[in-house]
Amino acid sequence: MKVAVFSSKSYDREFLCAANSSVGHELRFLEVRLSPETAALAMGAEAICAFVNDDIGEPVLQELAKLGVQLVALRCAGFNNVDLEAACNLGIRVARVPAYSPYAVAEHTTALILALNRKIHRAYNRVREGNFALEGLLGFDLRGKTVGIVGTGKIGEAFARIMAGFGSKLLANDLKPNPVCEALGVTYVSREELFRRSDIVSLHCPLTPETHYMIRSETLPQLKRGAMLINTSRGAVVETPAVIQGLKDGTIGSLGLDVYEEEGDLFYENLSDRFIPDDVFARLLTFPNVLITGHQAFFTKEALTNIAETTIANFSAFVDCGCATHEVSVEKIAGPGR
Ligand code: NAD
């Protein structure tokens, strides 16, 4: 299959080429993000491969359909950046990688919690400057603290296992309980109760109309005062200006983010020789109790290997039988369990 791979970085090339070595699809790597302005670069391709910050809205899909593209293969789990209805109407199939390493994201979430709690980012800088004072570095034991998990699918479940190991009390909110989590001792409660009781709130739900701005100025006062908030799901689950206000007035004690609503203009690029064009993001960076990583929770060797192998398998299945192995469609997401 002829494939145009958008937003590709050196590591995408490395892992996709390795997975494709015995298969032989024709992969054309493009560094640019997919957008209405760049969609024409897919000319000659039967499929495109895209990532989290590519724009796969209706205008892009119309352009891809005109070029004869039949398959959009996402090399990620989330598909909030795709207009599935438009794809369906245009006869373009959409595939994704539903699970590549929930452990990668769950472990990164834990890294954010530990670093924020024990102020590792501040301690690292202090020690390098010969400052061994402990003032300002006080943390708390995770054992016995209440951790609230919103979304207990694959990642939420892996995260629950880790936090159970710390001896934390676990609360969760989901559309339906996960029996594995229940067996771990997770108690399912309403979202409001989870917010009210949790010392740490960690978000692991997809971005949907229902979860959009789940954390906003109206819901922030529901949080336990001084709680730690962690978002490794999708940026727009959190309304950033509201969270900045929460950090200023102490509602939020600390904030760990791997995702940001406007990350498409920042993440995966090296802007160190320029300036950060986003004033809201720049404001976030001024807080000592905020730790941000650039959508890297998935970024382990195991995850990249699985992403590449599943993506190549999606192309092969499409060639063999006309449909990819892991397709997403409007009907499927409207079905049970979502
Ligand atoms: P999943 O589909 O296995 O689990 C998602 C869970 O969220 C499901 O149990 C679902 O029922 C629940 N959910 C849906 N709507 C909800 C709502 N309104 N309230 C509460 N729960 C709700 O997905 P997953 O593999 O665990 O991934 C979760 C999310 O993590 C993805 O959608 C993606 O946005 C994000 N993600 C981030 C990274 C990263 O690198 N930061 C990597 C992979 C996935």
Tab-separated table of C-alpha atoms and ligand atoms in Angstrom:
chain	number	residue	atom	x	y	z
A	1	MET	CA	0.000	0.000	0.000
A	2	LYS	CA	1.220	3.529	-0.765
A	3	VAL	CA	1.151	5.529	2.453
A	4	ALA	CA	1.913	9.173	3.253
A	5	VAL	CA	3.050	9.381	6.875
A	6	PHE	CA	2.305	12.866	8.250
A	7	SER	CA	3.950	14.497	11.311
A	8	SER	CA	6.710	11.941	11.116
A	9	LYS	CA	9.789	12.251	13.298
A	10	SER	CA	13.023	10.251	13.253
A	11	TYR	CA	11.616	7.731	15.742
A	12	ASP	CA	8.435	7.187	13.665
A	13	ARG	CA	10.597	6.431	10.646
A	14	GLU	CA	12.823	4.073	12.625
A	15	PHE	CA	10.025	2.012	14.197
A	16	LEU	CA	7.680	2.003	11.175
A	17	CYS	CA	10.494	0.971	8.817
A	18	ALA	CA	11.471	-1.865	11.183
A	19	ALA	CA	7.879	-3.133	11.373
A	20	ASN	CA	7.498	-2.780	7.596
A	21	SER	CA	10.806	-4.452	6.676
A	22	SER	CA	9.298	-7.855	5.926
A	23	VAL	CA	5.983	-6.464	4.627
A	24	GLY	CA	6.923	-3.912	2.006
A	25	HIS	CA	4.310	-1.165	2.072
A	26	GLU	CA	5.530	2.010	0.344
A	27	LEU	CA	5.923	4.538	3.153
A	28	ARG	CA	6.564	8.196	2.292
A	29	PHE	CA	7.575	10.187	5.372
A	30	LEU	CA	6.446	13.818	5.628
A	31	GLU	CA	7.511	16.036	8.514
A	32	VAL	CA	4.615	18.474	8.161
A	33	ARG	CA	1.445	18.210	10.187
A	34	LEU	CA	-1.691	17.245	8.294
A	35	SER	CA	-3.934	20.276	7.805
A	36	PRO	CA	-6.102	21.763	5.042
A	37	GLU	CA	-2.923	23.451	3.740
A	38	THR	CA	-0.825	20.263	3.608
A	39	ALA	CA	-3.413	17.592	2.724
A	40	ALA	CA	-2.484	17.854	-0.978
A	41	LEU	CA	0.895	16.307	-0.132
A	42	ALA	CA	-0.938	12.973	0.149
A	43	MET	CA	-1.185	12.902	-3.657
A	44	GLY	CA	-0.430	9.403	-4.951
A	45	ALA	CA	-1.106	7.749	-1.585
A	46	GLU	CA	-3.888	5.224	-0.969
A	47	ALA	CA	-3.631	5.696	2.767
A	48	ILE	CA	-2.340	8.306	5.158
A	49	CYS	CA	-0.865	7.761	8.585
A	50	ALA	CA	-1.450	10.500	11.162
A	51	PHE	CA	-0.838	11.360	14.817
A	52	VAL	CA	-2.489	13.150	17.736
A	53	ASN	CA	-2.143	16.747	16.565
A	54	ASP	CA	-2.957	16.226	12.889
A	55	ASP	CA	-6.142	17.944	11.746
A	56	ILE	CA	-8.427	15.327	10.236
A	57	GLY	CA	-11.547	17.439	10.052
A	58	GLU	CA	-14.009	17.571	7.171
A	59	PRO	CA	-12.005	19.912	4.865
A	60	VAL	CA	-8.926	17.662	5.110
A	61	LEU	CA	-11.000	14.517	4.551
A	62	GLN	CA	-12.657	16.076	1.486
A	63	GLU	CA	-9.229	16.837	0.027
A	64	LEU	CA	-7.978	13.310	0.852
A	65	ALA	CA	-11.078	11.773	-0.765
A	66	LYS	CA	-10.447	13.817	-3.929
A	67	LEU	CA	-6.899	12.411	-4.029
A	68	GLY	CA	-8.206	8.843	-3.742
A	69	VAL	CA	-7.109	8.190	-0.159
A	70	GLN	CA	-9.138	5.268	1.215
A	71	LEU	CA	-7.728	4.794	4.696
A	72	VAL	CA	-6.661	7.077	7.540
A	73	ALA	CA	-4.495	5.090	9.944
A	74	LEU	CA	-3.872	6.814	13.263
A	75	ARG	CA	-0.739	5.785	15.102
A	76	CYS	CA	-2.424	6.561	18.429
A	77	ALA	CA	-5.425	5.415	20.476
A	78	GLY	CA	-7.433	8.663	20.716
A	79	PHE	CA	-9.408	9.708	17.638
A	80	ASN	CA	-10.913	13.016	18.807
A	81	ASN	CA	-9.065	14.823	15.975
A	82	VAL	CA	-10.988	12.924	13.260
A	83	ASP	CA	-14.425	13.878	11.925
A	84	LEU	CA	-15.695	10.287	11.804
A	85	GLU	CA	-19.052	11.236	10.309
A	86	ALA	CA	-17.397	13.092	7.422
A	87	ALA	CA	-15.019	10.152	6.872
A	88	CYS	CA	-17.970	7.756	6.739
A	89	ASN	CA	-19.862	9.989	4.277
A	90	LEU	CA	-16.771	10.224	2.062
A	91	GLY	CA	-16.135	6.461	2.177
A	92	ILE	CA	-12.783	6.839	3.976
A	93	ARG	CA	-12.090	4.217	6.611
A	94	VAL	CA	-10.393	5.200	9.859
A	95	ALA	CA	-8.169	2.877	11.861
A	96	ARG	CA	-6.197	3.367	15.061
A	97	VAL	CA	-3.962	1.566	17.532
A	98	PRO	CA	-6.374	0.861	20.379
A	99	ALA	CA	-3.791	-0.411	22.855
A	100	TYR	CA	-0.031	-0.214	22.541
A	101	SER	CA	1.181	0.130	26.083
A	102	PRO	CA	-1.220	1.344	28.719
A	103	TYR	CA	1.737	0.796	31.083
A	104	ALA	CA	3.758	3.517	29.333
A	105	VAL	CA	1.073	6.137	30.021
A	106	ALA	CA	0.250	4.847	33.505
A	107	GLU	CA	3.946	4.834	34.466
A	108	HIS	CA	4.452	8.364	33.119
A	109	THR	CA	1.419	9.502	35.111
A	110	THR	CA	3.066	8.054	38.213
A	111	ALA	CA	6.333	9.804	37.315
A	112	LEU	CA	4.485	13.150	37.205
A	113	ILE	CA	2.859	12.467	40.574
A	114	LEU	CA	6.118	11.456	42.259
A	115	ALA	CA	8.112	14.311	40.753
A	116	LEU	CA	5.475	16.919	41.657
A	117	ASN	CA	4.925	15.570	45.158
A	118	ARG	CA	8.611	15.269	46.062
A	119	LYS	CA	9.559	18.375	44.000
A	120	ILE	CA	12.192	16.456	42.049
A	121	HIS	CA	12.277	19.139	39.331
A	122	ARG	CA	13.163	21.774	41.933
A	123	ALA	CA	15.572	19.542	43.844
A	124	TYR	CA	17.432	18.705	40.616
A	125	ASN	CA	18.123	22.383	39.933
A	126	ARG	CA	18.958	23.210	43.548
A	127	VAL	CA	21.522	20.443	43.927
A	128	ARG	CA	23.243	21.424	40.702
A	129	GLU	CA	23.632	24.944	42.135
A	130	GLY	CA	25.022	23.634	45.417
A	131	ASN	CA	21.807	24.451	47.285
A	132	PHE	CA	20.952	21.575	49.595
A	133	ALA	CA	18.268	23.365	51.629
A	134	LEU	CA	15.018	21.426	52.038
A	135	GLU	CA	12.631	24.362	52.519
A	136	GLY	CA	9.905	24.184	49.871
A	137	LEU	CA	10.518	20.515	49.060
A	138	LEU	CA	8.091	18.977	51.575
A	139	GLY	CA	5.970	16.176	50.104
A	140	PHE	CA	3.432	13.708	51.476
A	141	ASP	CA	3.213	9.909	51.719
A	142	LEU	CA	1.176	8.363	48.915
A	143	ARG	CA	0.264	5.533	51.249
A	144	GLY	CA	-3.180	6.167	52.678
A	145	LYS	CA	-3.927	9.110	50.354
A	146	THR	CA	-7.043	9.007	48.182
A	147	VAL	CA	-6.437	8.857	44.439
A	148	GLY	CA	-9.402	9.507	42.130
A	149	ILE	CA	-9.224	7.994	38.639
A	150	VAL	CA	-11.570	9.347	35.990
A	151	GLY	CA	-11.792	6.668	33.287
A	152	THR	CA	-10.776	3.118	34.198
A	153	GLY	CA	-10.172	1.652	30.756
A	154	LYS	CA	-6.809	0.208	29.796
A	155	ILE	CA	-4.677	3.096	31.096
A	156	GLY	CA	-6.818	3.839	34.161
A	157	GLU	CA	-6.650	0.156	35.121
A	158	ALA	CA	-2.834	0.015	34.750
A	159	PHE	CA	-2.587	3.208	36.809
A	160	ALA	CA	-4.909	1.774	39.491
A	161	ARG	CA	-2.607	-1.255	39.831
A	162	ILE	CA	0.423	0.998	40.373
A	163	MET	CA	-1.323	3.208	42.924
A	164	ALA	CA	-2.686	0.149	44.755
A	165	GLY	CA	0.965	-0.854	45.156
A	166	PHE	CA	1.668	2.444	46.930
A	167	GLY	CA	-1.109	1.669	49.414
A	168	SER	CA	-3.303	4.554	48.233
A	169	LYS	CA	-7.097	4.438	48.584
A	170	LEU	CA	-8.630	4.332	45.126
A	171	LEU	CA	-11.818	5.989	43.907
A	172	ALA	CA	-12.965	5.936	40.294
A	173	ASN	CA	-15.591	7.301	38.007
A	174	ASP	CA	-16.484	5.710	34.683
A	175	LEU	CA	-19.552	5.106	32.568
A	176	LYS	CA	-19.319	1.497	33.670
A	177	PRO	CA	-17.191	-0.117	36.392
A	178	ASN	CA	-14.174	-2.213	35.432
A	179	PRO	CA	-14.291	-5.552	37.321
A	180	VAL	CA	-10.463	-5.750	37.418
A	181	CYS	CA	-10.379	-2.388	39.194
A	182	GLU	CA	-13.138	-3.452	41.562
A	183	ALA	CA	-11.082	-6.541	42.434
A	184	LEU	CA	-8.139	-4.208	43.191
A	185	GLY	CA	-10.314	-2.425	45.745
A	186	VAL	CA	-11.332	0.571	43.625
A	187	THR	CA	-14.610	2.154	44.777
A	188	TYR	CA	-16.780	3.674	42.032
A	189	VAL	CA	-18.405	6.980	42.972
A	190	SER	CA	-19.968	9.932	41.162
A	191	ARG	CA	-17.580	12.421	39.573
A	192	GLU	CA	-18.549	15.031	42.181
A	193	GLU	CA	-17.772	12.658	45.068
A	194	LEU	CA	-14.465	11.698	43.456
A	195	PHE	CA	-13.502	15.375	43.137
A	196	ARG	CA	-14.578	16.092	46.733
A	197	ARG	CA	-12.680	13.177	48.337
A	198	SER	CA	-9.500	12.797	46.270
A	199	ASP	CA	-6.063	14.095	47.251
A	200	ILE	CA	-4.944	13.336	43.688
A	201	VAL	CA	-7.270	13.412	40.663
A	202	SER	CA	-5.921	11.707	37.547
A	203	LEU	CA	-7.753	11.920	34.220
A	204	HIS	CA	-7.766	8.856	31.925
A	205	CYS	CA	-10.974	9.281	29.925
A	206	PRO	CA	-11.160	10.082	26.207
A	207	LEU	CA	-11.991	13.584	24.980
A	208	THR	CA	-15.683	13.538	24.087
A	209	PRO	CA	-18.392	16.236	24.161
A	210	GLU	CA	-19.205	14.945	27.652
A	211	THR	CA	-15.636	15.131	28.999
A	212	HIS	CA	-14.732	18.431	27.270
A	213	TYR	CA	-13.742	20.944	30.011
A	214	MET	CA	-14.615	18.447	32.749
A	215	ILE	CA	-12.325	20.628	34.880
A	216	ARG	CA	-13.551	24.223	34.491
A	217	SER	CA	-14.375	27.206	36.685
A	218	GLU	CA	-17.764	25.727	37.713
A	219	THR	CA	-16.360	22.301	38.667
A	220	LEU	CA	-13.048	23.425	40.240
A	221	PRO	CA	-14.660	24.304	43.603
A	222	GLN	CA	-15.772	20.639	43.847
A	223	LEU	CA	-12.098	19.602	44.223
A	224	LYS	CA	-10.633	19.008	47.660
A	225	ARG	CA	-8.687	22.192	48.440
A	226	GLY	CA	-5.030	21.801	47.508
A	227	ALA	CA	-5.556	18.588	45.524
A	228	MET	CA	-3.047	17.476	42.908
A	229	LEU	CA	-4.515	17.369	39.386
A	230	ILE	CA	-2.933	15.194	36.689
A	231	ASN	CA	-3.993	15.156	33.048
A	232	THR	CA	-2.409	12.665	30.673
A	233	SER	CA	-5.602	12.138	28.632
A	234	ARG	CA	-6.356	14.988	26.221
A	235	GLY	CA	-5.773	18.700	26.740
A	236	ALA	CA	-9.337	19.922	26.323
A	237	VAL	CA	-10.599	17.806	29.231
A	238	VAL	CA	-9.201	20.713	31.269
A	239	GLU	CA	-9.993	24.415	30.764
A	240	THR	CA	-6.545	25.934	31.238
A	241	PRO	CA	-7.465	29.523	32.302
A	242	ALA	CA	-9.719	28.080	35.026
A	243	VAL	CA	-6.886	25.862	36.243
A	244	ILE	CA	-4.514	28.848	36.327
A	245	GLN	CA	-7.023	30.649	38.554
A	246	GLY	CA	-7.242	27.490	40.709
A	247	LEU	CA	-3.452	27.456	41.102
A	248	LYS	CA	-3.464	31.139	42.056
A	249	ASP	CA	-6.160	30.784	44.724
A	250	GLY	CA	-4.879	27.453	46.112
A	251	THR	CA	-7.814	25.302	44.972
A	252	ILE	CA	-5.247	23.253	43.054
A	253	GLY	CA	-2.167	22.331	45.078
A	254	SER	CA	-0.135	21.082	42.143
A	255	LEU	CA	-0.669	20.316	38.493
A	256	GLY	CA	0.904	17.724	36.219
A	257	LEU	CA	0.130	17.867	32.503
A	258	ASP	CA	1.268	15.761	29.580
A	259	VAL	CA	-1.360	17.254	27.299
A	260	TYR	CA	-2.569	20.785	26.606
A	261	GLU	CA	-5.557	22.000	24.639
A	262	GLU	CA	-3.491	24.109	22.238
A	263	GLU	CA	-0.530	21.702	22.146
A	264	GLY	CA	-0.686	21.396	18.354
A	265	ASP	CA	1.199	24.704	18.028
A	266	LEU	CA	3.904	23.698	20.500
A	267	PHE	CA	4.483	20.040	21.160
A	268	TYR	CA	6.869	17.856	19.151
A	269	GLU	CA	8.764	20.936	17.912
A	270	ASN	CA	11.996	22.425	19.214
A	271	LEU	CA	11.139	26.067	19.915
A	272	SER	CA	14.172	26.698	22.129
A	273	ASP	CA	15.662	29.254	19.719
A	274	ARG	CA	12.363	31.109	19.484
A	275	PHE	CA	9.782	32.117	22.104
A	276	ILE	CA	6.627	30.456	23.354
A	277	PRO	CA	3.854	32.104	21.359
A	278	ASP	CA	1.086	30.965	23.716
A	279	ASP	CA	0.679	33.328	26.708
A	280	VAL	CA	-1.609	30.947	28.617
A	281	PHE	CA	0.942	28.133	28.354
A	282	ALA	CA	3.738	30.542	29.281
A	283	ARG	CA	1.779	31.544	32.414
A	284	LEU	CA	1.487	27.880	33.421
A	285	LEU	CA	5.264	27.571	33.235
A	286	THR	CA	5.709	30.282	35.887
A	287	PHE	CA	4.249	28.128	38.699
A	288	PRO	CA	6.773	26.094	40.703
A	289	ASN	CA	4.042	23.531	41.458
A	290	VAL	CA	3.295	22.832	37.786
A	291	LEU	CA	5.101	20.129	35.831
A	292	ILE	CA	4.487	19.794	32.106
A	293	THR	CA	5.727	17.231	29.624
A	294	GLY	CA	5.050	17.501	25.894
A	295	HIS	CA	2.665	14.588	25.219
A	296	GLN	CA	5.359	12.000	25.852
A	297	ALA	CA	3.524	9.589	28.165
A	298	PHE	CA	3.283	7.022	25.344
A	299	PHE	CA	6.970	7.357	24.435
A	300	THR	CA	8.597	4.033	25.306
A	301	LYS	CA	10.361	1.523	23.030
A	302	GLU	CA	7.666	-1.041	23.719
A	303	ALA	CA	4.860	1.371	22.848
A	304	LEU	CA	6.547	2.576	19.639
A	305	THR	CA	7.145	-1.038	18.576
A	306	ASN	CA	3.488	-1.936	19.175
A	307	ILE	CA	2.245	1.242	17.474
A	308	ALA	CA	4.355	0.528	14.387
A	309	GLU	CA	3.421	-3.161	14.188
A	310	THR	CA	-0.308	-2.510	14.626
A	311	THR	CA	-0.231	0.334	12.093
A	312	ILE	CA	1.496	-1.847	9.496
A	313	ALA	CA	-0.998	-4.651	10.275
A	314	ASN	CA	-3.858	-2.181	9.714
A	315	PHE	CA	-2.497	-1.467	6.201
A	316	SER	CA	-1.985	-5.160	5.449
A	317	ALA	CA	-5.508	-6.106	6.553
A	318	PHE	CA	-6.912	-3.308	4.395
A	319	VAL	CA	-5.015	-4.633	1.367
A	320	ASP	CA	-6.105	-8.219	2.101
A	321	CYS	CA	-9.780	-7.746	2.910
A	322	GLY	CA	-10.723	-4.096	2.385
A	323	CYS	CA	-10.936	-3.185	6.053
A	324	ALA	CA	-8.275	-2.455	8.660
A	325	THR	CA	-8.015	-4.551	11.805
A	326	HIS	CA	-8.753	-1.754	14.256
A	327	GLU	CA	-11.300	0.488	12.595
A	328	VAL	CA	-13.212	3.237	14.345
A	329	SER	CA	-16.531	4.380	13.001
A	330	VAL	CA	-19.456	6.488	14.114
A	331	GLU	CA	-21.514	3.295	14.719
A	332	LYS	CA	-18.773	1.625	16.742
A	333	ILE	CA	-18.259	4.569	19.096
A	334	ALA	CA	-22.019	4.964	19.543
A	335	GLY	CA	-22.230	1.282	20.503
A	336	PRO	CA	-22.116	-0.325	23.931
A	337	GLY	CA	-19.312	0.435	26.325
A	338	ARG	CA	-18.512	3.940	25.080
B	1	NAD	P1	-9.956	3.184	26.993
B	1	NAD	O1	-10.971	3.340	25.918
B	1	NAD	O2	-9.408	1.824	27.293
B	1	NAD	O3	-10.548	3.754	28.378
B	1	NAD	C1	-11.233	4.978	28.486
B	1	NAD	C2	-12.200	4.860	29.651
B	1	NAD	O4	-12.813	6.134	29.844
B	1	NAD	C3	-13.316	3.826	29.384
B	1	NAD	O5	-13.430	2.935	30.482
B	1	NAD	C4	-14.552	4.696	29.224
B	1	NAD	O6	-15.753	4.055	29.659
B	1	NAD	C5	-14.192	5.878	30.124
B	1	NAD	N1	-15.006	7.055	29.854
B	1	NAD	C6	-15.511	7.484	28.658
B	1	NAD	N2	-16.264	8.586	28.855
B	1	NAD	C7	-16.235	8.840	30.181
B	1	NAD	C8	-16.828	9.848	30.988
B	1	NAD	N3	-17.636	10.777	30.466
B	1	NAD	N4	-16.595	9.825	32.316
B	1	NAD	C9	-15.810	8.855	32.884
B	1	NAD	N5	-15.208	7.878	32.150
B	1	NAD	C10	-15.419	7.881	30.821
B	1	NAD	O7	-8.792	4.196	26.652
B	1	NAD	P2	-7.294	4.176	27.208
B	1	NAD	O8	-6.441	3.385	26.308
B	1	NAD	O9	-7.313	3.885	28.665
B	1	NAD	O10	-6.900	5.716	26.973
B	1	NAD	C11	-7.574	6.763	27.658
B	1	NAD	C12	-7.201	8.089	27.023
B	1	NAD	O11	-5.831	8.368	27.288
B	1	NAD	C13	-7.299	8.091	25.487
B	1	NAD	O12	-8.603	8.361	25.036
B	1	NAD	C14	-6.342	9.167	25.100
B	1	NAD	O13	-7.049	10.392	25.025
B	1	NAD	C15	-5.360	9.234	26.271
B	1	NAD	N6	-4.008	8.793	25.887
B	1	NAD	C16	-2.964	9.619	26.138
B	1	NAD	C17	-1.677	9.232	25.799
B	1	NAD	C18	-0.485	10.111	26.091
B	1	NAD	O14	0.602	9.867	25.546
B	1	NAD	N7	-0.606	11.123	26.921
B	1	NAD	C19	-1.464	7.999	25.192
B	1	NAD	C20	-2.557	7.159	24.970
B	1	NAD	C21	-3.823	7.565	25.318
